[in-house]
């Protein structure tokens, strides 16, 4: 069912979703001056919930998510996203990016996607796992329309 759109502000806040498919949005900016900040909590609730982030610089924001199944980052400048406090995350995508996305604190249970990247741009994806232990670990990667 259709959920509610939520836009994060520069204040520290808790955004609570509904029983529908909610969409949250915010930005990760250099020097952590964006709307997705350390201390923010995004709770998706029921449904299939998405957090869309505009990435415009290296961020060390420890954004906390609960019951948000998909995070999509559109990197317009080299961007770092910290996944350490993102619980219940099934998919983290670099979506329509024209710059590199680095994910730290990554989880082997999450699928990482590189989707619809801008042709001729350096839109890469680097994932650093927090829970990798050896040669039997399996990472999940999805690539769709890269460089189109």
GROMACS .gro file of C-alpha atoms in nm:
model
  148
    1UNK     CA    1   0.000   0.000   0.000
    2UNK     CA    2   0.107   0.357  -0.056
    3UNK     CA    3   0.286   0.510   0.237
    4UNK     CA    4   0.379   0.863   0.328
    5UNK     CA    5   0.674   1.069   0.196
    6UNK     CA    6   0.904   1.213   0.466
    7UNK     CA    7   1.182   1.468   0.415
    8UNK     CA    8   1.457   1.490   0.675
    9UNK     CA    9   1.559   1.836   0.798
   10UNK     CA   10   1.890   1.965   0.934
   11UNK     CA   11   1.754   1.911   1.287
   12UNK     CA   12   1.822   1.586   1.474
   13UNK     CA   13   1.496   1.397   1.444
   14UNK     CA   14   1.308   1.068   1.446
   15UNK     CA   15   1.101   1.003   1.134
   16UNK     CA   16   0.834   0.738   1.187
   17UNK     CA   17   0.684   0.553   0.893
   18UNK     CA   18   0.337   0.411   0.854
   19UNK     CA   19   0.198   0.067   0.773
   20UNK     CA   20   0.241   0.149   0.401
   21UNK     CA   21   0.542   0.167   0.169
   22UNK     CA   22   0.703   0.488   0.295
   23UNK     CA   23   0.971   0.695   0.121
   24UNK     CA   24   1.214   0.906   0.322
   25UNK     CA   25   1.460   1.151   0.168
   26UNK     CA   26   1.760   1.351   0.282
   27UNK     CA   27   2.116   1.442   0.191
   28UNK     CA   28   2.467   1.347   0.299
   29UNK     CA   29   2.691   1.652   0.266
   30UNK     CA   30   3.056   1.724   0.330
   31UNK     CA   31   3.129   1.812   0.695
   32UNK     CA   32   2.795   1.654   0.789
   33UNK     CA   33   2.595   1.968   0.711
   34UNK     CA   34   2.312   1.787   0.533
   35UNK     CA   35   1.976   1.665   0.653
   36UNK     CA   36   2.087   1.305   0.721
   37UNK     CA   37   2.284   1.345   1.043
   38UNK     CA   38   2.429   1.156   1.335
   39UNK     CA   39   2.144   1.117   1.580
   40UNK     CA   40   1.871   1.097   1.315
   41UNK     CA   41   1.653   0.787   1.337
   42UNK     CA   42   1.442   0.671   1.042
   43UNK     CA   43   1.186   0.404   1.135
   44UNK     CA   44   1.014   0.250   0.837
   45UNK     CA   45   0.747   0.056   1.019
   46UNK     CA   46   0.551  -0.198   0.815
   47UNK     CA   47   0.561  -0.210   0.437
   48UNK     CA   48   0.858  -0.192   0.203
   49UNK     CA   49   1.029   0.134   0.296
   50UNK     CA   50   1.295   0.333   0.109
   51UNK     CA   51   1.542   0.603   0.213
   52UNK     CA   52   1.668   0.814  -0.080
   53UNK     CA   53   1.983   1.016  -0.014
   54UNK     CA   54   2.164   1.273  -0.224
   55UNK     CA   55   2.537   1.228  -0.164
   56UNK     CA   56   2.754   1.534  -0.212
   57UNK     CA   57   3.073   1.468  -0.022
   58UNK     CA   58   3.234   1.251   0.240
   59UNK     CA   59   3.000   1.210   0.533
   60UNK     CA   60   3.064   1.041   0.864
   61UNK     CA   61   2.700   1.073   0.968
   62UNK     CA   62   2.582   0.777   1.173
   63UNK     CA   63   2.226   0.776   1.047
   64UNK     CA   64   2.019   0.510   1.223
   65UNK     CA   65   1.751   0.317   1.036
   66UNK     CA   66   1.504   0.053   1.151
   67UNK     CA   67   1.275  -0.144   0.918
   68UNK     CA   68   1.394   0.051   0.613
   69UNK     CA   69   1.456  -0.215   0.351
   70UNK     CA   70   1.621  -0.007   0.076
   71UNK     CA   71   1.864   0.283   0.085
   72UNK     CA   72   1.949   0.450  -0.247
   73UNK     CA   73   2.227   0.708  -0.271
   74UNK     CA   74   2.269   0.936  -0.572
   75UNK     CA   75   2.632   1.043  -0.549
   76UNK     CA   76   2.699   1.372  -0.731
   77UNK     CA   77   3.043   1.401  -0.567
   78UNK     CA   78   3.253   1.128  -0.408
   79UNK     CA   79   3.037   1.019  -0.114
   80UNK     CA   80   3.082   0.792   0.187
   81UNK     CA   81   2.780   0.631   0.353
   82UNK     CA   82   2.819   0.466   0.693
   83UNK     CA   83   2.594   0.160   0.729
   84UNK     CA   84   2.690   0.075   1.089
   85UNK     CA   85   2.353   0.171   1.244
   86UNK     CA   86   2.126   0.068   0.956
   87UNK     CA   87   1.926  -0.232   1.082
   88UNK     CA   88   1.704  -0.453   0.863
   89UNK     CA   89   1.861  -0.321   0.542
   90UNK     CA   90   1.815  -0.557   0.244
   91UNK     CA   91   1.956  -0.335  -0.034
   92UNK     CA   92   2.188  -0.035  -0.057
   93UNK     CA   93   2.217   0.115  -0.406
   94UNK     CA   94   2.426   0.371  -0.584
   95UNK     CA   95   2.143   0.505  -0.799
   96UNK     CA   96   2.187   0.737  -1.102
   97UNK     CA   97   2.524   0.848  -0.965
   98UNK     CA   98   2.793   1.035  -1.152
   99UNK     CA   99   3.052   0.999  -0.873
  100UNK     CA  100   3.190   0.723  -0.652
  101UNK     CA  101   3.003   0.585  -0.352
  102UNK     CA  102   3.191   0.421  -0.065
  103UNK     CA  103   2.999   0.221   0.193
  104UNK     CA  104   3.165   0.148   0.528
  105UNK     CA  105   3.036  -0.074   0.806
  106UNK     CA  106   2.872  -0.292   0.539
  107UNK     CA  107   2.681  -0.611   0.621
  108UNK     CA  108   2.715  -0.938   0.427
  109UNK     CA  109   2.335  -0.981   0.447
  110UNK     CA  110   2.281  -0.666   0.237
  111UNK     CA  111   2.281  -0.658  -0.144
  112UNK     CA  112   2.479  -0.365  -0.291
  113UNK     CA  113   2.371  -0.222  -0.624
  114UNK     CA  114   2.525  -0.002  -0.891
  115UNK     CA  115   2.227   0.118  -1.098
  116UNK     CA  116   2.169   0.363  -1.383
  117UNK     CA  117   2.507   0.535  -1.352
  118UNK     CA  118   2.586   0.833  -1.572
  119UNK     CA  119   2.781   0.744  -1.888
  120UNK     CA  120   3.139   0.868  -1.896
  121UNK     CA  121   3.147   0.949  -1.524
  122UNK     CA  122   3.348   0.788  -1.243
  123UNK     CA  123   3.048   0.632  -1.069
  124UNK     CA  124   3.202   0.343  -0.879
  125UNK     CA  125   3.100   0.148  -0.573
  126UNK     CA  126   3.339   0.047  -0.293
  127UNK     CA  127   3.207  -0.164  -0.007
  128UNK     CA  128   3.400  -0.225   0.317
  129UNK     CA  129   3.242  -0.502   0.522
  130UNK     CA  130   3.223  -0.494   0.900
  131UNK     CA  131   3.147  -0.866   0.934
  132UNK     CA  132   3.365  -1.041   0.675
  133UNK     CA  133   3.565  -1.319   0.838
  134UNK     CA  134   3.728  -1.530   0.571
  135UNK     CA  135   3.726  -1.706   0.237
  136UNK     CA  136   3.377  -1.858   0.277
  137UNK     CA  137   3.197  -1.522   0.304
  138UNK     CA  138   2.961  -1.430   0.020
  139UNK     CA  139   2.901  -1.073  -0.090
  140UNK     CA  140   2.590  -0.979  -0.291
  141UNK     CA  141   2.621  -0.732  -0.579
  142UNK     CA  142   2.367  -0.615  -0.836
  143UNK     CA  143   2.459  -0.412  -1.146
  144UNK     CA  144   2.191  -0.261  -1.373
  145UNK     CA  145   2.243  -0.012  -1.658
  146UNK     CA  146   2.589   0.091  -1.543
  147UNK     CA  147   2.731   0.358  -1.773
  148UNK     CA  148   2.410   0.427  -1.967
   0.00000   0.00000   0.00000
